Coordinates of C-alpha atoms in Angstrom, one line a residue:
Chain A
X1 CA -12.7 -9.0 19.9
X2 CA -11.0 -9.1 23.5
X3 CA -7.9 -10.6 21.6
X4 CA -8.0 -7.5 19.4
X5 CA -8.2 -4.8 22.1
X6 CA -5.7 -6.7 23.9
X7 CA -3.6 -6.1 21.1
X8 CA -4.3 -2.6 20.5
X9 CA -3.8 -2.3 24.2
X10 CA 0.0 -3.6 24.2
X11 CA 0.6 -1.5 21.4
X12 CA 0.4 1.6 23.9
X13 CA 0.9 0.3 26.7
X14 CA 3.8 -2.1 27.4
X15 CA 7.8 -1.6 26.8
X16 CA 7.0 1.3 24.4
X17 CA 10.8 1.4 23.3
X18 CA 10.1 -2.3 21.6
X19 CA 9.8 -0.5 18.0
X20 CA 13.3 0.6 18.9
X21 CA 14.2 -2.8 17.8
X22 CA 13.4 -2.4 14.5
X23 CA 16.1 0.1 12.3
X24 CA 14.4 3.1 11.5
X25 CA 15.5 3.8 8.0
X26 CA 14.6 1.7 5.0
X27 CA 13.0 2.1 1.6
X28 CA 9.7 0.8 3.3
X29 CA 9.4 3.8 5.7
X30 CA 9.0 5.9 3.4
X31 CA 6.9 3.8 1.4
X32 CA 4.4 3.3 4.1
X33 CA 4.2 6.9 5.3
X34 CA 3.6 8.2 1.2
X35 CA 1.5 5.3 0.6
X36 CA -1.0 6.4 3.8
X37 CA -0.7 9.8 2.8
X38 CA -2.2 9.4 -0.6
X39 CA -5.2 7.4 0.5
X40 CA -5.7 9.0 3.6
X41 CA -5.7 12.3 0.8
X42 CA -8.0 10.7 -1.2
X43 CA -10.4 9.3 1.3
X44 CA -11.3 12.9 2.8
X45 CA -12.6 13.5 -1.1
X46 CA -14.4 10.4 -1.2
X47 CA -15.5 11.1 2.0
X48 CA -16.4 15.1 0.7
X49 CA -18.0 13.4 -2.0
X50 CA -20.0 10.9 0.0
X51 CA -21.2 13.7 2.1
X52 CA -21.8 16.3 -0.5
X53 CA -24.2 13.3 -2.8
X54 CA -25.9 12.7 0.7
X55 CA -26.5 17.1 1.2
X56 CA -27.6 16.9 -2.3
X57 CA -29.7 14.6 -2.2
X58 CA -31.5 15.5 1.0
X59 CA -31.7 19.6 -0.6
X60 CA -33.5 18.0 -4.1
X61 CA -35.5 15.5 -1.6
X62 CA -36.9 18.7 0.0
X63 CA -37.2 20.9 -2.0
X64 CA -39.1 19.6 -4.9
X65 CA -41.2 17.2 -2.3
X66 CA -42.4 20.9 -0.9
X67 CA -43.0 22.1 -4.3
X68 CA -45.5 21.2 -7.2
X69 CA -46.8 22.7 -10.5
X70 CA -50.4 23.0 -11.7
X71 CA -50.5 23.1 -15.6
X72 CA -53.7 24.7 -17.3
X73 CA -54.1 24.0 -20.8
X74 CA -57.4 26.5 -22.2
X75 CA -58.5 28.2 -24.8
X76 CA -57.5 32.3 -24.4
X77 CA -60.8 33.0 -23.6
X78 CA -61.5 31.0 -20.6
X79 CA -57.7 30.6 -19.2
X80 CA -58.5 33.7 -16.9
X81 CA -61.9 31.7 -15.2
X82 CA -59.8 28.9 -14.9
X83 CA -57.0 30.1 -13.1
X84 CA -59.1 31.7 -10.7
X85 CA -60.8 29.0 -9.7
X86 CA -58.0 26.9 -9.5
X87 CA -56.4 28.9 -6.8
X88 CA -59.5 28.8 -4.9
X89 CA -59.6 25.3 -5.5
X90 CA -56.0 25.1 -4.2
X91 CA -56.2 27.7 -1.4
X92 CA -59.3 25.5 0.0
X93 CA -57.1 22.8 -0.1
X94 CA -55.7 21.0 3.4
X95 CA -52.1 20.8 3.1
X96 CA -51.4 23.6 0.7
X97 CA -49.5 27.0 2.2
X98 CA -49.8 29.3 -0.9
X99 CA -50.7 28.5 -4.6
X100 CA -49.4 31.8 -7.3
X101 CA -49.9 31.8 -10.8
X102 CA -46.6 32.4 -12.4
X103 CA -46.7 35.8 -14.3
X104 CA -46.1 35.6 -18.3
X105 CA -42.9 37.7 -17.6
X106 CA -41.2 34.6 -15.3
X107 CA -42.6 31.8 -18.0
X108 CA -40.9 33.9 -20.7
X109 CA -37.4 34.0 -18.7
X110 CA -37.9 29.8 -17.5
X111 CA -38.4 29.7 -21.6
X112 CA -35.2 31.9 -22.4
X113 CA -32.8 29.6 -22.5
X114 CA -34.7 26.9 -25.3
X115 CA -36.4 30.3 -27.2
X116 CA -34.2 33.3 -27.0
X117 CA -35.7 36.8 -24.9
X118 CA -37.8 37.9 -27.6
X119 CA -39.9 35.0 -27.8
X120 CA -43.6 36.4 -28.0
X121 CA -45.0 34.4 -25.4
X122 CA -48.6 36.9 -25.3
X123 CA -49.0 35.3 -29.2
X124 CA -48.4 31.5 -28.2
X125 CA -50.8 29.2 -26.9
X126 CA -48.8 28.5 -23.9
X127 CA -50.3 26.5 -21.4
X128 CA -50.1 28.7 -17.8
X129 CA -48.6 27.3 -14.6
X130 CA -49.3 27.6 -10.9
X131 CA -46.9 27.2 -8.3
X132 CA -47.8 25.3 -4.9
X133 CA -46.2 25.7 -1.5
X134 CA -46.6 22.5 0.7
X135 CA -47.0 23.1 4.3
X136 CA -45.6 20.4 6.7
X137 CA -48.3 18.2 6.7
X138 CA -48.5 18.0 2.7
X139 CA -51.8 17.4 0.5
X140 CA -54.0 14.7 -0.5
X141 CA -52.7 14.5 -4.4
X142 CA -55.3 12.0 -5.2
X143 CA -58.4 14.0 -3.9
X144 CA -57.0 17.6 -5.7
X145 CA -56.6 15.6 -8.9
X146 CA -60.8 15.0 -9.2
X147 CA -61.3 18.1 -7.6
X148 CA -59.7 19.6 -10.7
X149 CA -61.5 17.2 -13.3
X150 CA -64.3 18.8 -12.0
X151 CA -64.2 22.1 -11.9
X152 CA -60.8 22.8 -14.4
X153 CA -60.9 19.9 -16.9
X154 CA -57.7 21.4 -18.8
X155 CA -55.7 21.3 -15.3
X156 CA -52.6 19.1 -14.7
X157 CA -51.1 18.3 -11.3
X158 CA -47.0 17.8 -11.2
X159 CA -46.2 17.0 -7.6
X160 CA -42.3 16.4 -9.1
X161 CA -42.2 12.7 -8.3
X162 CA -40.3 11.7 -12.3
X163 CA -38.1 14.1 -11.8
X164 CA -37.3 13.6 -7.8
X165 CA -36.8 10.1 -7.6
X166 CA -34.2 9.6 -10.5
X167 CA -32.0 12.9 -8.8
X168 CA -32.2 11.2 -5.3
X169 CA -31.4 7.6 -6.5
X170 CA -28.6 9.4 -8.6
X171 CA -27.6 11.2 -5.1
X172 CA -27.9 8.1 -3.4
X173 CA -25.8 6.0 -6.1
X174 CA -23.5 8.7 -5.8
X175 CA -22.9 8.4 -1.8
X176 CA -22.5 4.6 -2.1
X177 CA -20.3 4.9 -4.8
X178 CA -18.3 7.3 -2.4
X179 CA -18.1 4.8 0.3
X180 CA -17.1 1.9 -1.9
X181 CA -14.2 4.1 -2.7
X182 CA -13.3 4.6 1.4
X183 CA -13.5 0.6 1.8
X184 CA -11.9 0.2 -1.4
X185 CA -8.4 2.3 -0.2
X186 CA -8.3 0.8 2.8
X187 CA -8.4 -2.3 1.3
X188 CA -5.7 -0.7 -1.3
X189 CA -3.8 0.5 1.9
X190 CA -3.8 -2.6 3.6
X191 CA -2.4 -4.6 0.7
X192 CA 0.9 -1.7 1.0
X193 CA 1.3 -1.8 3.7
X194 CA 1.5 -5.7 4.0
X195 CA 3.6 -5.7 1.3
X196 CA 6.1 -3.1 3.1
X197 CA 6.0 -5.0 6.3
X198 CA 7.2 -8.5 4.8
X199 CA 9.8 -6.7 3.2
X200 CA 10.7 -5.4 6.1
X201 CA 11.1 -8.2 7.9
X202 CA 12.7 -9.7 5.0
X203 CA 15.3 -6.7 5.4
X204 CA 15.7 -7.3 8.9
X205 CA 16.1 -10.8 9.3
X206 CA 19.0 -10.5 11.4
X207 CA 16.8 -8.6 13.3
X208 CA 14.5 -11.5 14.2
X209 CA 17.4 -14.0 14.3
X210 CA 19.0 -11.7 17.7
X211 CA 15.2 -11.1 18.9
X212 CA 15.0 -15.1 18.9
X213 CA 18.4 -16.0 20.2
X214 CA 17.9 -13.5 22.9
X215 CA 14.6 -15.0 23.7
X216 CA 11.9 -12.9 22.2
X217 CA 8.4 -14.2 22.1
X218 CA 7.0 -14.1 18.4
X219 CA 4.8 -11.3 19.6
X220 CA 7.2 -9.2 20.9
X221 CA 9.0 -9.6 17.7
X222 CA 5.4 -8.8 15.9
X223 CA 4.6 -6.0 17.9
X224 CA 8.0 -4.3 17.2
X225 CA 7.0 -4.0 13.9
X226 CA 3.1 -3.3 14.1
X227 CA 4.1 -0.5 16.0
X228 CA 6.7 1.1 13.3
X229 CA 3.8 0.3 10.9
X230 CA 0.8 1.5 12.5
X231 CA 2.6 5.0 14.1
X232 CA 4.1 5.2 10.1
X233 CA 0.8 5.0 8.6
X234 CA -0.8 7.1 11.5
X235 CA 1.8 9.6 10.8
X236 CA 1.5 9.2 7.2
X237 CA -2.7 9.3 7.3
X238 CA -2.3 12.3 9.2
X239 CA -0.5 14.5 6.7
X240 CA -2.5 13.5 4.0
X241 CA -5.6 14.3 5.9
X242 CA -4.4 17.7 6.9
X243 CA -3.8 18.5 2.7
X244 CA -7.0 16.9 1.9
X245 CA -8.5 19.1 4.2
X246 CA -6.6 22.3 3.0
X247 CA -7.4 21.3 -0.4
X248 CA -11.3 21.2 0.2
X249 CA -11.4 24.1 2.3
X250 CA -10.2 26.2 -0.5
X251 CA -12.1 24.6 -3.0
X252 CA -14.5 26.8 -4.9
X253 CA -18.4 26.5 -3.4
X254 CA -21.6 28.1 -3.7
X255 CA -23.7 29.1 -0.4
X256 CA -26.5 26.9 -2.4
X257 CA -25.6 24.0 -2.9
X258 CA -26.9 23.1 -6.6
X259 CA -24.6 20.5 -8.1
X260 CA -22.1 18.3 -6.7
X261 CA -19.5 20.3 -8.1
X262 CA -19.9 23.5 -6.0
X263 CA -21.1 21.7 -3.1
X264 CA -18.5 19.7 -2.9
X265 CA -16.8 20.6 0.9
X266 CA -17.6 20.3 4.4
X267 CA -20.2 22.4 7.1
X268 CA -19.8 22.4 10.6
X269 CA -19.5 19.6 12.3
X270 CA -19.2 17.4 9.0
X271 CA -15.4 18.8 9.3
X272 CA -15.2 16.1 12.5
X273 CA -15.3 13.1 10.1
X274 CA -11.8 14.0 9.1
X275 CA -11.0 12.9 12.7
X276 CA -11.7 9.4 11.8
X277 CA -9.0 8.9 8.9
X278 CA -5.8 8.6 10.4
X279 CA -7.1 6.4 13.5
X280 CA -9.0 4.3 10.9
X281 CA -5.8 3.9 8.2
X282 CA -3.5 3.4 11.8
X283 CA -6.1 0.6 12.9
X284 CA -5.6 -0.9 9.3
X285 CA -2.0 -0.6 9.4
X286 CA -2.0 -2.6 12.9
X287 CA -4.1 -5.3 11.3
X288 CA -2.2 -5.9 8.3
X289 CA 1.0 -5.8 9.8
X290 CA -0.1 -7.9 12.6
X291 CA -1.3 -11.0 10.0
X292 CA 1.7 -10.2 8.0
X293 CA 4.3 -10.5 10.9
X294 CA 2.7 -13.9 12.4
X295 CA 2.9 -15.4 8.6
X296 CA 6.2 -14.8 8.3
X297 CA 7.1 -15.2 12.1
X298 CA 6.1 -18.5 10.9
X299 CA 7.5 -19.2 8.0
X300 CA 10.6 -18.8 9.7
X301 CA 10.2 -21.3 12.8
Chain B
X1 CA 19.1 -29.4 32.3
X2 CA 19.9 -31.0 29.0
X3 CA 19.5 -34.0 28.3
X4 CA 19.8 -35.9 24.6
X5 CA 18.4 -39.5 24.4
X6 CA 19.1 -40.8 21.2
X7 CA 18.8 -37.8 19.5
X8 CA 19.7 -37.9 15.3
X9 CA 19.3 -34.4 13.0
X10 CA 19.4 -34.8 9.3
X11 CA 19.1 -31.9 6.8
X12 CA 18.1 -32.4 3.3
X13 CA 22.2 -33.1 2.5
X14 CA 21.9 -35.5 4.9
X15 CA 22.7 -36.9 8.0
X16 CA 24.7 -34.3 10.6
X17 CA 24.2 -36.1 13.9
X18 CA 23.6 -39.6 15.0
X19 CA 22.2 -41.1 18.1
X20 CA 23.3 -38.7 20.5
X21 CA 22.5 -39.3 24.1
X22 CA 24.3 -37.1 26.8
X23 CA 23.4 -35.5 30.0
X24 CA 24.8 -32.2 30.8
X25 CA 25.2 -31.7 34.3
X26 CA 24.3 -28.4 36.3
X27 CA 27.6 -26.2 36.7
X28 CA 29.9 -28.6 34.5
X29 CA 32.0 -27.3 31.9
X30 CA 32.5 -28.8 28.6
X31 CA 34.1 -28.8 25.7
X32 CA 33.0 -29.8 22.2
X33 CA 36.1 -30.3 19.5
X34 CA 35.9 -31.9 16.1
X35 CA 36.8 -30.8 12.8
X36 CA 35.1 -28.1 11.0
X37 CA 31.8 -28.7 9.6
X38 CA 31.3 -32.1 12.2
X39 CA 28.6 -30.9 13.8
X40 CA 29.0 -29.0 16.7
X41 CA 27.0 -26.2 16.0
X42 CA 24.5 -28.3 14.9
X43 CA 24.9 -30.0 18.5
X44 CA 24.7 -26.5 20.4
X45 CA 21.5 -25.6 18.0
X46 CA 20.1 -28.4 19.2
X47 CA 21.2 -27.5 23.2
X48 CA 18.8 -24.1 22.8
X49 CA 15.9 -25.4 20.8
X50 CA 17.0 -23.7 17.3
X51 CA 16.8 -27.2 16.0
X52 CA 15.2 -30.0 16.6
X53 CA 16.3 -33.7 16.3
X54 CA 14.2 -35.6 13.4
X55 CA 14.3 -38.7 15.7
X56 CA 15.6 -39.4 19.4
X57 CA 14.3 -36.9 22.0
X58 CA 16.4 -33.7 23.6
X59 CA 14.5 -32.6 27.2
X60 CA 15.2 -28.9 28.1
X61 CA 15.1 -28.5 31.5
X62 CA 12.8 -31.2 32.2
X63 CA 10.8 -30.1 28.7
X64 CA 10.3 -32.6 25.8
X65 CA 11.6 -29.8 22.5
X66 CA 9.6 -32.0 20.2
X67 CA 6.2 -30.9 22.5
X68 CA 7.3 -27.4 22.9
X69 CA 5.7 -24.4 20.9
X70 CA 8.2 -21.8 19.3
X71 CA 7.3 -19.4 22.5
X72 CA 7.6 -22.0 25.2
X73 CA 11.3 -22.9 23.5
X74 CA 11.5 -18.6 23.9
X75 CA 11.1 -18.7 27.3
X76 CA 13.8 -21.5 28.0
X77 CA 16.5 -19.5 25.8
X78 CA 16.3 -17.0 28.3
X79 CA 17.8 -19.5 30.6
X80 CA 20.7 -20.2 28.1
X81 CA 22.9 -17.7 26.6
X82 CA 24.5 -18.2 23.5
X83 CA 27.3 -17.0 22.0
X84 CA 28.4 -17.5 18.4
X85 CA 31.4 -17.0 16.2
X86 CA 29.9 -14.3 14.0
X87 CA 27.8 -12.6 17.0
X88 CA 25.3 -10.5 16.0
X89 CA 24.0 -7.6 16.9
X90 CA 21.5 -4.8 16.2
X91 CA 23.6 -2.2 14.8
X92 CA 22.0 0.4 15.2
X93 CA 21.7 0.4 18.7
X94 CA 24.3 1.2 21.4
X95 CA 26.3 -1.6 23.0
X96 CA 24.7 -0.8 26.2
X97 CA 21.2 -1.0 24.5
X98 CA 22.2 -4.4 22.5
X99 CA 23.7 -6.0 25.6
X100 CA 20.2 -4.9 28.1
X101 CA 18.1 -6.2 25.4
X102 CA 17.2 -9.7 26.8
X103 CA 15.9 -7.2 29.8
X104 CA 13.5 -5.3 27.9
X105 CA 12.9 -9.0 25.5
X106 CA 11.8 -10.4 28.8
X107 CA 9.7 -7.3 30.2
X108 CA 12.4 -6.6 33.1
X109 CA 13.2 -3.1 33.3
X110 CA 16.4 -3.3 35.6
X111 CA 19.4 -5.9 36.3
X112 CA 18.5 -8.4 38.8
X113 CA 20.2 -6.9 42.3
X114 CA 22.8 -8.8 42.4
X115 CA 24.2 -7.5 38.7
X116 CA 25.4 -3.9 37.8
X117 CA 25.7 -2.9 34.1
X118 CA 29.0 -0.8 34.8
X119 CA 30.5 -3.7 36.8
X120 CA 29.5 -5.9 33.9
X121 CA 30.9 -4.0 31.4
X122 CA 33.8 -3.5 33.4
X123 CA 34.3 -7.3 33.9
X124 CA 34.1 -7.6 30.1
X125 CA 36.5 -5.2 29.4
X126 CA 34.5 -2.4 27.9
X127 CA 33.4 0.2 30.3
X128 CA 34.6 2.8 28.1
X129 CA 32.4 1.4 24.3
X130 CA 28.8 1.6 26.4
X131 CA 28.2 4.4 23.5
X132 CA 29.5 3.0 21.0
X133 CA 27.6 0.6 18.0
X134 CA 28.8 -2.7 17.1
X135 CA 29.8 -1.8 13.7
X136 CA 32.7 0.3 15.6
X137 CA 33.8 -2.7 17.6
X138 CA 37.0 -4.7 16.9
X139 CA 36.0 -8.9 16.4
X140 CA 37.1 -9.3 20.4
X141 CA 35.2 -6.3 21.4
X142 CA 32.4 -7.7 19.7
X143 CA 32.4 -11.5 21.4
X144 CA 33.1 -9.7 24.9
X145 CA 29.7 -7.6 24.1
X146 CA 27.8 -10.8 23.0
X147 CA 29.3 -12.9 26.2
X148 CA 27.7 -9.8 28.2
X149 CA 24.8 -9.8 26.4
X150 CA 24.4 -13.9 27.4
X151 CA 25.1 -13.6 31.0
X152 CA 22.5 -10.5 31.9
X153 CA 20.1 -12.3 32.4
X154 CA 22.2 -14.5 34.8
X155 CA 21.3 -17.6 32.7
X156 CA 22.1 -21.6 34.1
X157 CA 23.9 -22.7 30.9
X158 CA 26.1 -20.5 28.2
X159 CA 27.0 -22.0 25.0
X160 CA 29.8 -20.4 23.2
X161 CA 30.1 -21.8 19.7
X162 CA 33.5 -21.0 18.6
X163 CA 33.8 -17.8 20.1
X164 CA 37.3 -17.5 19.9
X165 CA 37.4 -17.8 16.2
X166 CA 37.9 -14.5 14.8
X167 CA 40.4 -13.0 17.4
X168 CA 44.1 -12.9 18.6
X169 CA 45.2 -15.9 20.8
X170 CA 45.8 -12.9 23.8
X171 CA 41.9 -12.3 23.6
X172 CA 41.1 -15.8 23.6
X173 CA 42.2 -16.3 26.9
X174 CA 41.1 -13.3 27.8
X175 CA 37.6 -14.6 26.9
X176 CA 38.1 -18.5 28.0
X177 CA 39.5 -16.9 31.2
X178 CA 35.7 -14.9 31.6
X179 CA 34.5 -18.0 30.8
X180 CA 35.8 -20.0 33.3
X181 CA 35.2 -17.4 36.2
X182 CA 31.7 -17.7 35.4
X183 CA 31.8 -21.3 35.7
X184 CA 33.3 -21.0 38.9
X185 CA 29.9 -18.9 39.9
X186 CA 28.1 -22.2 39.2
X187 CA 26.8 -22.0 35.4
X188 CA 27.2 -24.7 33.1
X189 CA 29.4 -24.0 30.1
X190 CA 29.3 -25.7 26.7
X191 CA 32.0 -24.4 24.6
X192 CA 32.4 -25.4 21.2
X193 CA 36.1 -25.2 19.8
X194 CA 38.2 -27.1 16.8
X195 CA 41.3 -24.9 18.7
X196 CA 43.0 -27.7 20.9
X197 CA 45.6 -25.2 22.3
X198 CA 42.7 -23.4 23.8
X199 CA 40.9 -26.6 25.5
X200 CA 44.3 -27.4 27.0
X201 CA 44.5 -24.2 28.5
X202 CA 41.1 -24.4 30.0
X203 CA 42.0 -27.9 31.6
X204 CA 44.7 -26.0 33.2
X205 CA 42.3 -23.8 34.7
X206 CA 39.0 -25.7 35.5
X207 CA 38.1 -29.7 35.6
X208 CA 36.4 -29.4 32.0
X209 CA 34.6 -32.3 30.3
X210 CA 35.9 -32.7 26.3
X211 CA 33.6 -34.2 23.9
X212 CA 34.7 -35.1 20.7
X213 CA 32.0 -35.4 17.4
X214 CA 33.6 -37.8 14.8
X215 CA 31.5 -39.8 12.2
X216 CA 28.3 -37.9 13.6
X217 CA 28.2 -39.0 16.7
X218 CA 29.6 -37.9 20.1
X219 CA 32.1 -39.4 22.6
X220 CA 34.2 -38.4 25.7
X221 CA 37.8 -37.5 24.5
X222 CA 40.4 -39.1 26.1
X223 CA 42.8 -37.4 27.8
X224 CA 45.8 -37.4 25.6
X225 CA 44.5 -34.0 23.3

């Protein structure tokens, strides 16, 4: 690790001409600098992505763990007694902030996409639902469950858990998946940009041939080209971080955030994380080209 | 400073050198002749470390090359400058820039006090190309750039393989002529030249050591060139 910073350290500090050396035109600097451009693009929409699974999944997390429904399933007669004292069941309950019985006018718009609005709901035996608000602290499921065998037999609590855990694991997948794609382009960057640098030094083997004759140290030679590499891909990283920024700035989003699709963006200080590509693709850069240079430094001896 | 004991170098064509033991003395000046393609850049190779003998031992300055890593063998060259027929340069940098380099190679960021890059460029003749790039240079231009280039960093030896080789007879003794003066300052000079009107002109000028490589091996030339 103390080799590595020393490394990083001579490549600001030190005879900062030494990349001077090096000829500044080639097919490989342009190479590197698109090459870094593109993934440094694409990792900002991995890294929206990543960030936009991990919003999502914290928004379905909370709001359907805050949330449940109470089904009651009754004959017309006695669906009236039943509500009632389920919401006093329900408002006596620790735990619970509000319970309200959702009014036959919002069942028959949750049911207008499946039946069409002219369903006649009044004419159905449609079981009736209850909504429950969750304070902080939450309720004892277990205990309201025989509370309601009790005293409302036809009663059904949903506190969400089927459908919650397959969106957040889905969410979660999602954010993974995101930054397996982040590791995967630097790893994709990395084998570029080793690629450029031994054809580089291929290109310039007169280059090394002077360095040596005159007495260079293999890593002066090395740094000479690390630092065209890493302040190409830096420069490189950097454009395509500033476009993959513009690009999700201007993307289309909703205020609520309800699929991946329209939340898909950054908030606040999430904008920072940007920060991190073209200092992480220039770190990349210096590692690659560093391994690259000493193999071939080698090979040459 | 040099010093070959039994020293052989074979490539995969085969042998090049054979059982060369020599000393070279501090501020001497010699000359290597032979035929083309006898071994005498081979032999100067082998004076900076670029090659190393397959049996036989070569001590740089008091160093065994055989135990030295490829920096270590870095770090002696910047005692030696070289010179060769087809001197390279960087070309896209100045001839100012190309002839400092070894300064900026060796982390010194000014001539030592007793050297001035305009005098130097002066003594070489080309005060008024410190802008120009090599590719603009005519062939003695070019070997007058790489000779300042090998004396910057006031080196103890200079090995000039055939330097001559690609100019006019006038710039050749312009260039032997720099040559000797800085053996006169005390540095030890290895020239390598198959152009015997050349070495007898030197011998005219400074008390010059010839060695002659025939068959692969090395001996002291008589007198009679």
């Amino acid at each position: 690790m103390i080799f590595f910073y020393k490394k990083i350290g001579g490549l600001i500090s030190g005879d900062l001409q030494r990349d001077r050396v090096v000829p500044p035109t080639g097919y490989t600097a342009s190479l590197t600098t698109f090459t870094s451009a593109a993934m440094a693009f694409m990792a900002v929409f991995a890294i929206a992505l990543s960030i936009a699974a991990s919003r999502l999944s914290d928004h379905w997390s909370a709001a359907l763990a805050r949330s449940s429904t109470l089904r009651i399933s009754a004959p017309a007669p006695q669906m009236e007694r039943q509500l009632n004292l389920a919401i006093a069941i329900l408002n006596s309950t620790p735990g619970i902030k509000s319970a309200q019985v959702i009014s036959l006018e919002e069942q028959r718009t949750l049911l207008e996409p499946w039946f069409g609005p002219d369903v006649p709901i009044e004419n159905l035996p449609m079981p009736r639902l209850i909504n429950i608000d969750e304070n902080s602290s939450g309720y004892d499921g277990q205990s309201l469950r025989l509370r309601l065998i009790a005293d409302v037999p036809g009663a059904i609590l949903d506190d969400h858990t089927k459908w919650r855990r397959p969106l957040v694991t889905a969410a979660q997948r999602l954010w993974v998946l995101g930054l397996f794609s982040i590791v995967l382009m630097a790893a994709t960057s990395a084998a570029m940009i080793t690629l450029a640098a031994r054809a580089a030094m291929s290109a310039n083997s007169q280059v090394i041939s002077v360095l040596r004759l005159i007495g260079a140290q293999d890593n002066y030679i090395a740094a000479a080209f690390v630092r065209r590499f890493t302040f190409r891909t830096f420069t490189g990283a950097s454009l395509g971080s500033a476009f993959g920024a513009a690009s999700v700035y201007f993307f289309p989003s909703q205020k609520v955030h309800l699929s991946i699709f329209t939340g898909l963006g950054f908030q606040g200080a999430e904008w920072l994380w940007l920060l991190l590509v073209p200092p992480l693709m220039g770190i990349v850069a210096f590692i690659a080209t560093q391994r690259s240079a000493s193999r071939v430094l080698r090979g040459l001896s | 400073m040099i010093e070959f004991e039994n020293a052989s170098y074979s490539y995969t064509g085969g042998e090049l050198l054979s059982d060369v033991s020599l000393s070279v003395s501090s501020g001497a000046f010699y000359f290597i002749t032979g035929p083309s393609g006898s071994g005498k850049t081979t032999f100067l190779k082998m004076c900076y470390g670029a090659l190393i003998p397959n049996s036989g031992g070569i001590r740089l300055f008091d160093y065994d090359v055989r135990q030295m890593s490829r920096d270590e063998i870095a770090l002696a060259r910047r005692k030696i400058g070289v010179i060769h027929q087809d001197c390279q340069f960087l070309d896209h940098m100045s001839v100012t820039d190309n002839i400092t380099l070894p300064l900026a190679v060796s982390g010194q960021d000014r001539l030592s006090d007793n050297m001035n890059l305009k005098e130097l460029l002066s003594w070489v003749g080309l005060k008024g190309r410190a802008d120009a790039l090599p590719p603009e240079l005519s062939g003695g231009e070019r070997q007058r750039a790489a000779l300042a280039r090998a004396v910057i960093m006031s080196p103890d030896i200079i090995l000039a393989d055939e330097p001559t080789g690609n100019i006019d007879w006038e710039m050749s003794q312009r260039l032997l002529q720099l040559l000797v003066e800085l053996n006169k300052m005390g540095k030890t000079v290895l020239l390598a030249s198959h152009d015997l009107s050349l070495i007898r002109l030197a011998k005219s000028q400074v008390q010059a050591r010839v060695l002659r490589i025939a068959n692969k091996r090395i001996q002291l030339a008589g007198s009679n060139l």
